[in-house]
Amino acid sequence: MAMAKPSSLRAILFDIDGTLIDTVDLIVKALDYTYQKHLGVALPREELRRLIGLPLKMQMRYLDDRVSGDAPHDLMEADEMAYYKAHRDQERVVPEAVQAVQTAYRKGYAIALVTSKNRQELQITLPKLAVDAYVDTIVTADDTEHHKPAPDPVLKALERLQVAPEQAIYIGDTVFDLSCGRAAGVLVGAVAWGAHLPEDLQAAQPDYYFETPVDLRNWIEQLPVIENHAKAKEDDFRNGDRAARVGAGAGGDTG
């Protein structure tokens, strides 16, 4: 499949956790709490970090082959989300990354958030992120049968945006993001401030590698403006109803 060049881009897809908002420590703590409470297992921090980027259902099944008996997956999911929600004040927005989303939108690019969070998890984080007004659609773990690192989440976003793979880039902080985007045929960009180690990201050979949030923002600032789309998006933004549409249907097509 032909690789996109920056001049042919029409859509920019962003991961959430570890990319737009720093949730790494909180997710690690929530997973550690859940595994210890229900399974009596304490994993090294780096092993827990490597699980970030997978859907919660997969994370809760990660230790199935190491423990005897049936793990209470549903209860584990509920407790993990409860712990996360109770400590959500530890979330830290990455300002320059959010500015990158805003800039891309105003330049006329179609914007999607593609996350392994389910809708319930997303509603905990989305208010603090406050990018609803700049996003055309959000794909969650509830929207596809197969999840990262499979290509389905990115393909679902492209379908909703009505954009071809060669016209898009997916930007994230884990090797799961890179594998997902690569399998979907889009360009992939890795950010070095998230969950997975820089050496692991570089080994995956992303098309773009952003060491800092400022690097990401600067790269997007240098992209060309898509004139007709930029004007339409500015008019849409002034309507004031985009945030309501995205917030009400995070998993659906928000146009």
mmCIF file of C-alpha atoms in Angstrom:
data_model
loop_
_atom_site.group_PDB
_atom_site.id
_atom_site.type_symbol
_atom_site.label_atom_id
_atom_site.label_comp_id
_atom_site.label_asym_id
_atom_site.label_seq_id
_atom_site.Cartn_x
_atom_site.Cartn_y
_atom_site.Cartn_z
ATOM 1 C CA MET A 1 0.000 0.000 0.000
ATOM 2 C CA ALA A 2 1.334 3.445 -0.917
ATOM 3 C CA MET A 3 2.755 5.414 1.973
ATOM 4 C CA ALA A 4 1.364 8.873 2.585
ATOM 5 C CA LYS A 5 3.519 11.946 2.437
ATOM 6 C CA PRO A 6 2.720 14.949 4.659
ATOM 7 C CA SER A 7 1.387 16.855 1.639
ATOM 8 C CA SER A 8 -1.225 14.128 1.003
ATOM 9 C CA LEU A 9 -2.474 13.895 4.590
ATOM 10 C CA ARG A 10 -6.146 14.586 5.190
ATOM 11 C CA ALA A 11 -6.641 12.986 8.609
ATOM 12 C CA ILE A 12 -4.684 12.788 11.858
ATOM 13 C CA LEU A 13 -5.593 10.103 14.383
ATOM 14 C CA PHE A 14 -4.436 10.375 17.985
ATOM 15 C CA ASP A 15 -4.164 7.869 20.801
ATOM 16 C CA ILE A 16 -5.246 9.242 24.197
ATOM 17 C CA ASP A 17 -3.462 7.646 27.184
ATOM 18 C CA GLY A 18 0.215 8.544 27.246
ATOM 19 C CA THR A 19 -0.139 10.711 24.141
ATOM 20 C CA LEU A 20 -2.573 13.528 24.913
ATOM 21 C CA ILE A 21 -2.813 12.947 28.649
ATOM 22 C CA ASP A 22 -0.311 11.469 31.090
ATOM 23 C CA THR A 23 -2.112 8.581 32.747
ATOM 24 C CA VAL A 24 0.764 6.105 32.852
ATOM 25 C CA ASP A 25 1.416 6.146 36.605
ATOM 26 C CA LEU A 26 -2.288 6.032 37.400
ATOM 27 C CA ILE A 27 -2.941 3.079 35.092
ATOM 28 C CA VAL A 28 0.044 1.210 36.534
ATOM 29 C CA LYS A 29 -1.260 1.797 40.072
ATOM 30 C CA ALA A 30 -4.789 0.726 39.106
ATOM 31 C CA LEU A 31 -3.552 -2.472 37.480
ATOM 32 C CA ASP A 32 -1.254 -3.248 40.403
ATOM 33 C CA TYR A 33 -4.076 -2.692 42.899
ATOM 34 C CA THR A 34 -6.423 -4.941 40.933
ATOM 35 C CA TYR A 35 -3.975 -7.805 40.359
ATOM 36 C CA GLN A 36 -2.890 -7.844 43.995
ATOM 37 C CA LYS A 37 -6.431 -7.621 45.373
ATOM 38 C CA HIS A 38 -7.960 -10.362 43.234
ATOM 39 C CA LEU A 39 -5.028 -12.569 42.253
ATOM 40 C CA GLY A 40 -2.420 -11.915 44.921
ATOM 41 C CA VAL A 41 0.134 -11.154 42.210
ATOM 42 C CA ALA A 42 2.528 -8.183 42.220
ATOM 43 C CA LEU A 43 4.105 -7.488 38.840
ATOM 44 C CA PRO A 44 7.183 -5.346 38.170
ATOM 45 C CA ARG A 45 6.362 -1.790 37.145
ATOM 46 C CA GLU A 46 7.888 -2.186 33.683
ATOM 47 C CA GLU A 47 5.738 -5.254 32.996
ATOM 48 C CA LEU A 48 2.653 -3.294 33.991
ATOM 49 C CA ARG A 49 3.676 -0.411 31.726
ATOM 50 C CA ARG A 50 3.907 -2.775 28.773
ATOM 51 C CA LEU A 51 0.215 -3.625 29.236
ATOM 52 C CA ILE A 52 -0.824 -0.020 28.651
ATOM 53 C CA GLY A 53 -2.399 0.349 25.245
ATOM 54 C CA LEU A 54 -4.393 -2.888 25.475
ATOM 55 C CA PRO A 55 -8.129 -2.830 26.264
ATOM 56 C CA LEU A 56 -9.139 -3.373 29.883
ATOM 57 C CA LYS A 57 -10.663 -6.777 29.113
ATOM 58 C CA MET A 58 -7.331 -7.999 27.759
ATOM 59 C CA GLN A 59 -5.427 -6.525 30.698
ATOM 60 C CA MET A 60 -7.694 -8.343 33.143
ATOM 61 C CA ARG A 61 -6.996 -11.646 31.356
ATOM 62 C CA TYR A 62 -3.248 -11.153 31.175
ATOM 63 C CA LEU A 63 -2.526 -13.405 34.153
ATOM 64 C CA ASP A 64 -5.011 -16.165 33.356
ATOM 65 C CA ASP A 65 -2.258 -18.691 32.628
ATOM 66 C CA ARG A 66 -0.357 -17.854 35.830
ATOM 67 C CA VAL A 67 -3.103 -18.278 38.408
ATOM 68 C CA SER A 68 -5.149 -21.279 39.431
ATOM 69 C CA GLY A 69 -8.902 -21.203 39.092
ATOM 70 C CA ASP A 70 -11.051 -18.707 37.226
ATOM 71 C CA ALA A 71 -10.187 -15.059 37.664
ATOM 72 C CA PRO A 72 -13.204 -12.810 38.404
ATOM 73 C CA HIS A 73 -12.745 -10.726 35.256
ATOM 74 C CA ASP A 74 -15.909 -8.649 35.543
ATOM 75 C CA LEU A 75 -15.233 -7.758 39.150
ATOM 76 C CA MET A 76 -11.609 -6.983 38.332
ATOM 77 C CA GLU A 77 -12.681 -4.613 35.557
ATOM 78 C CA ALA A 78 -15.097 -2.833 37.894
ATOM 79 C CA ASP A 79 -12.475 -2.474 40.637
ATOM 80 C CA GLU A 80 -9.804 -1.239 38.228
ATOM 81 C CA MET A 81 -12.140 1.463 36.891
ATOM 82 C CA ALA A 82 -13.261 2.389 40.402
ATOM 83 C CA TYR A 83 -9.652 2.814 41.536
ATOM 84 C CA TYR A 84 -8.830 4.885 38.460
ATOM 85 C CA LYS A 85 -11.895 7.095 38.888
ATOM 86 C CA ALA A 86 -11.176 7.661 42.580
ATOM 87 C CA HIS A 87 -7.669 8.868 41.731
ATOM 88 C CA ARG A 88 -8.373 10.662 38.445
ATOM 89 C CA ASP A 89 -6.962 13.885 39.885
ATOM 90 C CA GLN A 90 -3.583 12.293 39.048
ATOM 91 C CA GLU A 91 -4.282 12.610 35.305
ATOM 92 C CA ARG A 92 -2.079 15.254 33.701
ATOM 93 C CA VAL A 93 -2.989 16.776 30.349
ATOM 94 C CA VAL A 94 -0.042 17.238 27.966
ATOM 95 C CA PRO A 95 -0.667 20.866 26.893
ATOM 96 C CA GLU A 96 1.448 20.904 23.737
ATOM 97 C CA ALA A 97 -0.118 17.659 22.512
ATOM 98 C CA VAL A 98 -3.604 19.087 22.995
ATOM 99 C CA GLN A 99 -2.462 22.209 21.147
ATOM 100 C CA ALA A 100 -1.365 19.916 18.317
ATOM 101 C CA VAL A 101 -4.919 18.533 18.075
ATOM 102 C CA GLN A 102 -6.365 22.036 18.030
ATOM 103 C CA THR A 103 -3.904 23.197 15.377
ATOM 104 C CA ALA A 104 -4.545 20.175 13.150
ATOM 105 C CA TYR A 105 -8.289 20.777 13.360
ATOM 106 C CA ARG A 106 -7.980 24.445 12.487
ATOM 107 C CA LYS A 107 -5.756 23.596 9.530
ATOM 108 C CA GLY A 108 -8.629 21.553 8.128
ATOM 109 C CA TYR A 109 -7.563 17.990 8.967
ATOM 110 C CA ALA A 110 -10.108 15.369 9.951
ATOM 111 C CA ILE A 111 -9.419 14.396 13.559
ATOM 112 C CA ALA A 112 -10.088 11.110 15.320
ATOM 113 C CA LEU A 113 -9.220 9.794 18.750
ATOM 114 C CA VAL A 114 -8.514 6.057 18.654
ATOM 115 C CA THR A 115 -8.263 4.586 22.129
ATOM 116 C CA SER A 116 -8.253 1.217 23.867
ATOM 117 C CA LYS A 117 -10.426 2.697 26.589
ATOM 118 C CA ASN A 118 -14.007 1.521 26.641
ATOM 119 C CA ARG A 119 -16.745 4.173 26.655
ATOM 120 C CA GLN A 120 -17.123 4.055 30.424
ATOM 121 C CA GLU A 121 -13.396 4.637 30.927
ATOM 122 C CA LEU A 122 -13.385 7.373 28.306
ATOM 123 C CA GLN A 123 -16.071 9.355 30.109
ATOM 124 C CA ILE A 124 -13.761 9.580 33.131
ATOM 125 C CA THR A 125 -10.924 11.131 31.134
ATOM 126 C CA LEU A 126 -12.607 13.057 28.329
ATOM 127 C CA PRO A 127 -13.789 16.053 30.419
ATOM 128 C CA LYS A 128 -10.265 16.841 31.601
ATOM 129 C CA LEU A 129 -8.872 16.406 28.103
ATOM 130 C CA ALA A 130 -11.345 18.994 26.750
ATOM 131 C CA VAL A 131 -10.742 18.391 23.040
ATOM 132 C CA ASP A 132 -14.325 17.468 22.144
ATOM 133 C CA ALA A 133 -14.808 20.546 19.988
ATOM 134 C CA TYR A 134 -11.821 19.614 17.803
ATOM 135 C CA VAL A 135 -12.619 15.948 17.221
ATOM 136 C CA ASP A 136 -14.674 14.478 14.380
ATOM 137 C CA THR A 137 -15.022 10.971 15.805
ATOM 138 C CA ILE A 138 -13.798 8.769 18.650
ATOM 139 C CA VAL A 139 -13.206 5.025 18.387
ATOM 140 C CA THR A 140 -13.207 3.107 21.676
ATOM 141 C CA ALA A 141 -12.697 -0.543 22.560
ATOM 142 C CA ASP A 142 -16.473 -0.981 22.414
ATOM 143 C CA ASP A 143 -16.582 -0.119 18.715
ATOM 144 C CA THR A 144 -14.617 -3.009 17.205
ATOM 145 C CA GLU A 145 -14.514 -6.756 17.703
ATOM 146 C CA HIS A 146 -10.726 -6.812 17.447
ATOM 147 C CA HIS A 147 -8.535 -4.288 19.197
ATOM 148 C CA LYS A 148 -4.998 -2.926 19.105
ATOM 149 C CA PRO A 149 -2.608 -4.186 17.862
ATOM 150 C CA ALA A 150 -5.111 -5.355 15.194
ATOM 151 C CA PRO A 151 -5.883 -2.708 12.544
ATOM 152 C CA ASP A 152 -9.639 -2.603 13.229
ATOM 153 C CA PRO A 153 -9.751 0.549 15.434
ATOM 154 C CA VAL A 154 -7.860 2.667 12.895
ATOM 155 C CA LEU A 155 -9.859 1.208 10.016
ATOM 156 C CA LYS A 156 -13.075 2.098 11.866
ATOM 157 C CA ALA A 157 -11.872 5.684 12.291
ATOM 158 C CA LEU A 158 -10.978 5.934 8.591
ATOM 159 C CA GLU A 159 -14.399 4.578 7.652
ATOM 160 C CA ARG A 160 -16.145 7.202 9.752
ATOM 161 C CA LEU A 161 -13.945 10.004 8.455
ATOM 162 C CA GLN A 162 -14.292 8.740 4.856
ATOM 163 C CA VAL A 163 -10.529 8.972 4.392
ATOM 164 C CA ALA A 164 -8.235 6.484 2.628
ATOM 165 C CA PRO A 165 -5.371 4.906 4.626
ATOM 166 C CA GLU A 166 -2.754 6.652 2.487
ATOM 167 C CA GLN A 167 -4.233 9.990 3.569
ATOM 168 C CA ALA A 168 -3.857 9.436 7.310
ATOM 169 C CA ILE A 169 -1.390 9.163 10.167
ATOM 170 C CA TYR A 170 -1.904 7.577 13.581
ATOM 171 C CA ILE A 171 0.097 8.986 16.487
ATOM 172 C CA GLY A 172 0.554 7.076 19.747
ATOM 173 C CA ASP A 173 2.889 6.084 22.566
ATOM 174 C CA THR A 174 2.871 2.274 22.435
ATOM 175 C CA VAL A 175 4.021 -0.449 20.094
ATOM 176 C CA PHE A 176 0.360 -1.517 19.971
ATOM 177 C CA ASP A 177 -0.517 1.842 18.404
ATOM 178 C CA LEU A 178 2.252 1.497 15.842
ATOM 179 C CA SER A 179 1.293 -2.068 14.949
ATOM 180 C CA CYS A 180 -2.365 -1.105 14.655
ATOM 181 C CA GLY A 181 -1.657 1.828 12.368
ATOM 182 C CA ARG A 182 0.882 -0.037 10.272
ATOM 183 C CA ALA A 183 -1.520 -2.940 9.725
ATOM 184 C CA ALA A 184 -4.219 -0.462 8.675
ATOM 185 C CA GLY A 185 -1.918 1.044 6.051
ATOM 186 C CA VAL A 186 -1.531 4.526 7.537
ATOM 187 C CA LEU A 187 1.592 6.410 8.494
ATOM 188 C CA VAL A 188 2.527 5.981 12.143
ATOM 189 C CA GLY A 189 4.113 8.432 14.540
ATOM 190 C CA ALA A 190 5.562 7.475 17.932
ATOM 191 C CA VAL A 191 5.714 9.806 20.926
ATOM 192 C CA ALA A 192 8.440 9.264 23.498
ATOM 193 C CA TRP A 193 6.703 10.652 26.604
ATOM 194 C CA GLY A 194 4.209 7.821 27.176
ATOM 195 C CA ALA A 195 3.999 4.249 28.394
ATOM 196 C CA HIS A 196 6.466 2.314 26.243
ATOM 197 C CA LEU A 197 10.221 2.719 26.246
ATOM 198 C CA PRO A 198 11.864 4.793 23.487
ATOM 199 C CA GLU A 199 14.025 1.845 22.406
ATOM 200 C CA ASP A 200 10.925 -0.318 21.928
ATOM 201 C CA LEU A 201 9.201 2.392 19.909
ATOM 202 C CA GLN A 202 12.250 2.978 17.736
ATOM 203 C CA ALA A 203 12.621 -0.761 17.147
ATOM 204 C CA ALA A 204 9.130 -0.664 15.623
ATOM 205 C CA GLN A 205 10.480 1.799 13.024
ATOM 206 C CA PRO A 206 7.753 4.456 13.050
ATOM 207 C CA ASP A 207 7.553 6.860 10.131
ATOM 208 C CA TYR A 208 7.861 9.754 12.573
ATOM 209 C CA TYR A 209 9.354 9.895 16.048
ATOM 210 C CA PHE A 210 8.551 12.798 18.378
ATOM 211 C CA GLU A 211 10.815 13.114 21.388
ATOM 212 C CA THR A 212 8.803 15.878 23.063
ATOM 213 C CA PRO A 213 5.251 17.236 22.880
ATOM 214 C CA VAL A 214 6.696 20.441 21.463
ATOM 215 C CA ASP A 215 8.169 18.436 18.574
ATOM 216 C CA LEU A 216 4.710 17.066 17.779
ATOM 217 C CA ARG A 217 3.076 20.477 17.968
ATOM 218 C CA ASN A 218 5.775 22.022 15.772
ATOM 219 C CA TRP A 219 5.449 19.270 13.171
ATOM 220 C CA ILE A 220 1.717 19.814 12.887
ATOM 221 C CA GLU A 221 2.186 23.563 12.737
ATOM 222 C CA GLN A 222 4.355 23.041 9.633
ATOM 223 C CA LEU A 223 1.743 20.959 7.807
ATOM 224 C CA PRO A 224 -0.074 22.669 4.936
ATOM 225 C CA VAL A 225 -3.527 24.130 5.459
ATOM 226 C CA ILE A 226 -6.387 22.320 3.735
ATOM 227 C CA GLU A 227 -8.150 25.501 2.688
ATOM 228 C CA ASN A 228 -11.773 24.442 2.105
ATOM 229 C CA HIS A 229 -11.822 22.099 5.052
ATOM 230 C CA ALA A 230 -10.215 24.656 7.352
ATOM 231 C CA LYS A 231 -12.938 27.211 6.644
ATOM 232 C CA ALA A 232 -15.700 24.634 7.087
ATOM 233 C CA LYS A 233 -14.218 23.484 10.383
ATOM 234 C CA GLU A 234 -13.865 27.045 11.648
ATOM 235 C CA ASP A 235 -17.531 27.675 10.844
ATOM 236 C CA ASP A 236 -18.473 24.410 12.561
ATOM 237 C CA PHE A 237 -16.420 25.309 15.623
ATOM 238 C CA ARG A 238 -18.267 28.609 15.924
ATOM 239 C CA ASN A 239 -21.574 26.758 16.002
ATOM 240 C CA GLY A 240 -20.712 25.618 19.500
ATOM 241 C CA ASP A 241 -22.426 22.253 19.104
ATOM 242 C CA ARG A 242 -19.464 20.027 18.207
ATOM 243 C CA ALA A 243 -18.504 19.352 21.818
ATOM 244 C CA ALA A 244 -22.056 18.334 22.641
ATOM 245 C CA ARG A 245 -22.175 15.907 19.711
ATOM 246 C CA VAL A 246 -18.825 14.290 20.478
ATOM 247 C CA GLY A 247 -19.446 14.119 24.212
ATOM 248 C CA ALA A 248 -22.865 12.560 23.754
ATOM 249 C CA GLY A 249 -21.674 9.874 21.365
ATOM 250 C CA ALA A 250 -18.017 9.258 22.020
ATOM 251 C CA GLY A 251 -18.082 5.910 20.336
ATOM 252 C CA GLY A 252 -20.172 6.924 17.356
ATOM 253 C CA ASP A 253 -19.797 8.933 14.215
ATOM 254 C CA THR A 254 -19.893 12.571 15.141
ATOM 255 C CA GLY A 255 -19.410 13.832 11.651
#
